[in-house]
CSV table of N, CA, C and O in Angstrom, one decimal:
chain,number,residue,atom,x,y,z
S,765,MET,N,133.1,123.9,37.5
S,765,MET,CA,133.0,124.0,36.1
S,765,MET,C,133.3,122.6,35.4
S,765,MET,O,134.4,122.1,35.7
S,766,GLY,N,132.4,122.1,34.7
S,766,GLY,CA,132.7,120.8,34.1
S,766,GLY,C,132.8,120.9,32.6
S,766,GLY,O,132.0,121.6,31.9
S,767,PHE,N,133.7,120.1,32.1
S,767,PHE,CA,133.8,120.0,30.6
S,767,PHE,C,133.5,118.6,30.2
S,767,PHE,O,133.8,117.6,30.8
S,768,THR,N,132.8,118.5,29.1
S,768,THR,CA,132.3,117.3,28.6
S,768,THR,C,133.4,116.6,27.7
S,768,THR,O,133.5,115.4,27.5
S,769,ARG,N,134.2,117.5,27.1
S,769,ARG,CA,135.3,117.0,26.2
S,769,ARG,C,136.6,117.6,26.6
S,769,ARG,O,136.7,118.7,27.1
S,770,GLN,N,137.6,116.9,26.3
S,770,GLN,CA,139.0,117.4,26.6
S,770,GLN,C,139.3,118.7,25.8
S,770,GLN,O,140.0,119.5,26.2
S,771,GLU,N,138.8,118.7,24.6
S,771,GLU,CA,138.9,120.0,23.7
S,771,GLU,C,138.4,121.2,24.3
S,771,GLU,O,139.0,122.3,24.3
S,772,GLU,N,137.3,121.1,25.0
S,772,GLU,CA,136.7,122.2,25.7
S,772,GLU,C,137.6,122.7,26.8
S,772,GLU,O,137.8,123.9,27.1
S,773,LYS,N,138.1,121.7,27.6
S,773,LYS,CA,139.1,122.0,28.7
S,773,LYS,C,140.3,122.8,28.2
S,773,LYS,O,140.7,123.8,28.6
S,774,LYS,N,140.8,122.3,27.1
S,774,LYS,CA,142.0,122.8,26.4
S,774,LYS,C,141.7,124.3,26.0
S,774,LYS,O,142.5,125.2,26.2
S,775,LEU,N,140.6,124.5,25.3
S,775,LEU,CA,140.2,125.8,24.8
S,775,LEU,C,140.0,126.8,26.0
S,775,LEU,O,140.4,127.9,26.0
S,776,PHE,N,139.4,126.4,27.0
S,776,PHE,CA,139.2,127.1,28.3
S,776,PHE,C,140.5,127.6,28.8
S,776,PHE,O,140.7,128.8,29.0
S,777,TRP,N,141.5,126.7,29.0
S,777,TRP,CA,142.7,127.0,29.6
S,777,TRP,C,143.5,128.0,28.6
S,777,TRP,O,144.3,128.9,29.0
S,778,GLN,N,143.5,127.7,27.3
S,778,GLN,CA,144.1,128.6,26.3
S,778,GLN,C,143.5,130.0,26.4
S,778,GLN,O,144.3,131.0,26.4
S,779,GLY,N,142.2,130.1,26.5
S,779,GLY,CA,141.5,131.4,26.7
S,779,GLY,C,142.0,132.1,27.9
S,779,GLY,O,142.2,133.4,28.0
S,780,LEU,N,142.0,131.4,29.0
S,780,LEU,CA,142.4,131.9,30.3
S,780,LEU,C,143.8,132.4,30.2
S,780,LEU,O,144.1,133.5,30.7
S,781,GLN,N,144.7,131.7,29.7
S,781,GLN,CA,146.1,132.0,29.6
S,781,GLN,C,146.3,133.3,28.7
S,781,GLN,O,147.1,134.3,29.1
S,782,TYR,N,145.5,133.4,27.6
S,782,TYR,CA,145.5,134.5,26.8
S,782,TYR,C,145.0,135.8,27.5
S,782,TYR,O,145.7,136.8,27.4
S,783,GLN,N,144.0,135.7,28.3
S,783,GLN,CA,143.6,136.8,29.1
S,783,GLN,C,144.5,137.3,30.1
S,783,GLN,O,144.7,138.5,30.3
S,784,ILE,N,145.1,136.3,30.8
S,784,ILE,CA,146.2,136.7,31.8
S,784,ILE,C,147.4,137.4,31.2
S,784,ILE,O,147.8,138.4,31.6
S,785,LYS,N,147.8,136.9,30.0
S,785,LYS,CA,148.9,137.5,29.3
S,785,LYS,C,148.5,138.9,28.8
S,785,LYS,O,149.3,139.9,28.9
S,786,SER,N,147.4,139.1,28.3
S,786,SER,CA,146.9,140.3,27.8
S,786,SER,C,146.8,141.4,29.0
S,786,SER,O,147.2,142.5,28.8
S,787,GLN,N,146.3,140.9,30.1
S,787,GLN,CA,146.3,141.9,31.3
S,787,GLN,C,147.7,142.2,31.7
S,787,GLN,O,147.9,143.4,32.1
S,788,GLN,N,148.7,141.3,31.7
S,788,GLN,CA,150.0,141.6,32.1
S,788,GLN,C,150.6,142.6,31.1
S,788,GLN,O,151.4,143.5,31.5
S,789,GLU,N,150.4,142.4,29.8
S,789,GLU,CA,150.9,143.3,28.8
S,789,GLU,C,150.3,144.8,29.0
S,789,GLU,O,151.0,145.7,28.9
S,790,GLN,N,149.1,144.8,29.3
S,790,GLN,CA,148.5,146.2,29.6
S,790,GLN,C,149.1,146.8,30.8
S,790,GLN,O,149.3,148.0,30.8
S,791,LEU,N,149.3,146.0,31.8
S,791,LEU,CA,149.9,146.6,33.0
S,791,LEU,C,151.3,147.0,32.7
S,791,LEU,O,151.7,148.1,33.2
S,792,ASN,N,152.0,146.3,32.0
S,792,ASN,CA,153.5,146.6,31.6
S,792,ASN,C,153.4,147.9,30.8
S,792,ASN,O,154.3,148.8,30.9
S,793,LYS,N,152.5,148.1,29.9
S,793,LYS,CA,152.4,149.3,29.1
S,793,LYS,C,152.1,150.6,29.9
S,793,LYS,O,152.7,151.6,29.8
S,794,ARG,N,151.1,150.3,30.9
S,794,ARG,CA,150.8,151.5,31.8
S,794,ARG,C,152.0,151.9,32.6
S,794,ARG,O,152.3,153.0,32.8
S,795,LYS,N,152.8,150.8,33.1
S,795,LYS,CA,154.0,151.2,33.9
S,795,LYS,C,155.0,151.9,33.1
S,795,LYS,O,155.6,152.8,33.5
S,796,SER,N,155.1,151.5,31.8
S,796,SER,CA,156.1,152.1,30.9
S,796,SER,C,155.7,153.5,30.7
S,796,SER,O,156.5,154.4,30.8
S,797,LEU,N,154.3,153.8,30.4
S,797,LEU,CA,154.0,155.2,30.2
S,797,LEU,C,154.1,156.0,31.5
S,797,LEU,O,154.5,157.2,31.4
S,798,GLN,N,153.9,155.4,32.6
S,798,GLN,CA,154.0,156.2,33.9
S,798,GLN,C,155.6,156.5,34.1
S,798,GLN,O,155.9,157.6,34.5
S,799,THR,N,156.5,155.6,33.8
S,799,THR,CA,157.8,155.8,33.9
S,799,THR,C,158.3,156.9,33.0
S,799,THR,O,159.1,157.8,33.4
S,800,VAL,N,157.9,156.9,31.7
S,800,VAL,CA,158.3,157.9,30.8
S,800,VAL,C,157.7,159.2,31.2
S,800,VAL,O,158.5,160.3,31.2
S,801,ALA,N,156.5,159.3,31.7
S,801,ALA,CA,155.9,160.5,32.2
S,801,ALA,C,156.6,161.1,33.4
S,801,ALA,O,156.9,162.3,33.4
S,802,LYS,N,156.9,160.2,34.3
S,802,LYS,CA,157.7,160.6,35.5
S,802,LYS,C,159.1,161.2,35.2
S,802,LYS,O,159.5,162.2,35.6
S,803,ASP,N,159.7,160.5,34.2
S,803,ASP,CA,161.1,160.9,33.8
S,803,ASP,C,161.0,162.3,33.1
S,803,ASP,O,161.9,163.2,33.4
S,804,LEU,N,160.0,162.5,32.3
S,804,LEU,CA,159.9,163.8,31.6
S,804,LEU,C,159.6,164.9,32.7
S,804,LEU,O,160.2,165.9,32.7
S,805,PHE,N,158.7,164.6,33.6
S,805,PHE,CA,158.4,165.6,34.7
S,805,PHE,C,159.6,165.9,35.5
S,805,PHE,O,159.8,167.1,35.6
S,806,VAL,N,160.3,164.9,36.0
S,806,VAL,CA,161.5,165.2,36.8
S,806,VAL,C,162.6,165.9,36.1
S,806,VAL,O,163.2,166.8,36.6
S,807,GLY,N,162.6,165.6,34.7
S,807,GLY,CA,163.6,166.3,33.9
S,807,GLY,C,163.4,167.8,33.7
S,807,GLY,O,164.3,168.6,33.4
S,808,TYR,N,162.1,168.2,33.7
S,808,TYR,CA,161.6,169.5,33.5
S,808,TYR,C,161.3,170.3,34.7
S,808,TYR,O,161.1,171.5,34.7
S,809,ASP,N,161.3,169.6,35.8
S,809,ASP,CA,161.1,170.3,37.1
S,809,ASP,C,162.4,170.9,37.7
S,809,ASP,O,163.0,170.2,38.5
S,810,LEU,N,162.9,171.9,37.0
S,810,LEU,CA,164.2,172.4,37.2
S,810,LEU,C,164.5,172.8,38.7
S,810,LEU,O,165.6,172.7,39.1
S,811,ASP,N,163.6,173.3,39.3
S,811,ASP,CA,163.8,173.7,40.7
S,811,ASP,C,163.6,172.6,41.7
S,811,ASP,O,163.8,172.8,42.9
S,812,GLY,N,163.1,171.4,41.3
S,812,GLY,CA,162.9,170.3,42.1
S,812,GLY,C,161.8,170.5,43.1
S,812,GLY,O,161.8,169.7,44.1
S,813,ASP,N,160.8,171.3,43.0
S,813,ASP,CA,159.7,171.5,43.9
S,813,ASP,C,158.6,170.5,43.6
S,813,ASP,O,157.6,170.7,44.3
S,814,GLN,N,158.7,169.6,42.7
S,814,GLN,CA,157.7,168.6,42.4
S,814,GLN,C,156.4,169.3,41.8
S,814,GLN,O,155.4,168.6,41.9
S,815,THR,N,156.5,170.4,41.2
S,815,THR,CA,155.5,171.0,40.4
S,815,THR,C,156.1,171.6,39.2
S,815,THR,O,157.3,171.9,39.2
S,816,LEU,N,155.4,171.8,38.2
S,816,LEU,CA,155.9,172.5,37.0
S,816,LEU,C,155.4,174.0,36.9
S,816,LEU,O,154.2,174.1,37.0
S,817,SER,N,156.3,174.9,37.0
S,817,SER,CA,155.9,176.3,36.8
S,817,SER,C,155.4,176.4,35.4
S,817,SER,O,155.6,175.6,34.5
S,818,ARG,N,154.9,177.6,35.1
S,818,ARG,CA,154.5,177.9,33.7
S,818,ARG,C,155.6,177.8,32.7
S,818,ARG,O,155.5,177.2,31.7
S,819,LEU,N,156.8,178.3,33.1
S,819,LEU,CA,158.0,178.2,32.2
S,819,LEU,C,158.4,176.8,32.1
S,819,LEU,O,158.8,176.4,30.9
S,820,GLU,N,158.4,176.0,33.2
S,820,GLU,CA,158.9,174.6,33.0
S,820,GLU,C,157.8,173.8,32.2
S,820,GLU,O,158.3,173.0,31.3
S,821,ALA,N,156.6,174.0,32.4
S,821,ALA,CA,155.6,173.4,31.5
S,821,ALA,C,155.7,173.8,30.1
S,821,ALA,O,155.7,173.0,29.2
S,822,TRP,N,155.9,175.1,29.9
S,822,TRP,CA,156.2,175.6,28.4
S,822,TRP,C,157.3,174.9,27.8
S,822,TRP,O,157.3,174.4,26.7
S,823,ASN,N,158.4,174.8,28.6
S,823,ASN,CA,159.6,174.2,28.0
S,823,ASN,C,159.4,172.7,27.7
S,823,ASN,O,159.8,172.2,26.6
S,824,LEU,N,158.7,171.9,28.5
S,824,LEU,CA,158.4,170.6,28.3
S,824,LEU,C,157.5,170.4,27.2
S,824,LEU,O,157.8,169.5,26.2
S,825,LEU,N,156.4,171.1,27.1
S,825,LEU,CA,155.5,171.0,25.9
S,825,LEU,C,156.1,171.4,24.6
S,825,LEU,O,155.9,170.8,23.5
S,826,THR,N,157.0,172.4,24.6
S,826,THR,CA,157.7,172.8,23.4
S,826,THR,C,158.6,171.7,23.0
S,826,THR,O,158.8,171.4,21.8
S,827,LYS,N,159.4,171.1,23.9
S,827,LYS,CA,160.3,170.0,23.6
S,827,LYS,C,159.5,168.8,23.0
S,827,LYS,O,160.1,168.1,22.1
S,828,LEU,N,158.2,168.6,23.4
S,828,LEU,CA,157.5,167.5,22.9
S,828,LEU,C,156.8,167.9,21.6
S,828,LEU,O,156.0,167.1,21.0
S,829,HIS,N,157.1,169.1,21.0
S,829,HIS,CA,156.5,169.6,19.8
S,829,HIS,C,155.0,169.7,19.9
S,829,HIS,O,154.3,169.4,18.9
S,830,ILE,N,154.5,170.1,21.0
S,830,ILE,CA,153.0,170.3,21.2
S,830,ILE,C,152.7,171.7,20.9
S,830,ILE,O,153.3,172.7,21.5
S,831,PRO,N,151.8,172.0,19.9
S,831,PRO,CA,151.6,173.4,19.6
S,831,PRO,C,151.0,174.1,20.8
S,831,PRO,O,150.1,173.7,21.5
S,832,LEU,N,151.5,175.3,21.0
S,832,LEU,CA,151.0,176.1,22.2
S,832,LEU,C,150.5,177.4,21.7
S,832,LEU,O,151.0,178.0,20.8
S,833,ASN,N,149.6,177.9,22.6
S,833,ASN,CA,149.0,179.2,22.4
S,833,ASN,C,149.6,180.0,23.5
S,833,ASN,O,149.3,179.8,24.8
S,834,GLU,N,150.4,181.0,23.3
S,834,GLU,CA,151.0,181.8,24.3
S,834,GLU,C,150.0,182.4,25.3
S,834,GLU,O,150.3,182.5,26.5
S,835,THR,N,148.8,182.7,25.0
S,835,THR,CA,147.9,183.2,25.9
S,835,THR,C,147.4,182.2,27.0
S,835,THR,O,147.0,182.6,28.0
S,836,ALA,N,147.6,181.0,26.7
S,836,ALA,CA,147.3,179.9,27.7
S,836,ALA,C,148.2,179.9,28.9
S,836,ALA,O,147.9,179.5,30.0
S,837,PHE,N,149.4,180.5,28.6
S,837,PHE,CA,150.4,180.6,29.7
S,837,PHE,C,150.6,181.9,30.3
S,837,PHE,O,151.5,182.2,31.1
S,838,ASN,N,149.7,182.9,30.0
S,838,ASN,CA,149.8,184.3,30.6
S,838,ASN,C,148.7,184.3,31.7
S,838,ASN,O,147.8,183.7,31.8
């Protein structure tokens, strides 16, 4: 890749650094969300079987203030 002016080279590197930083921020957000989700799951998997029973799922969703329809859990 050739640049005819120093300004073009500078803009290219600034753009590249911005893209790398943006990708790193997105990765960090995904890791943060995964960590939060895992912590919630582990906290509500009361019997430790690595699955959520209907009651455990109900408790988790209720704690998160997610409106529930009782027929969905029957």
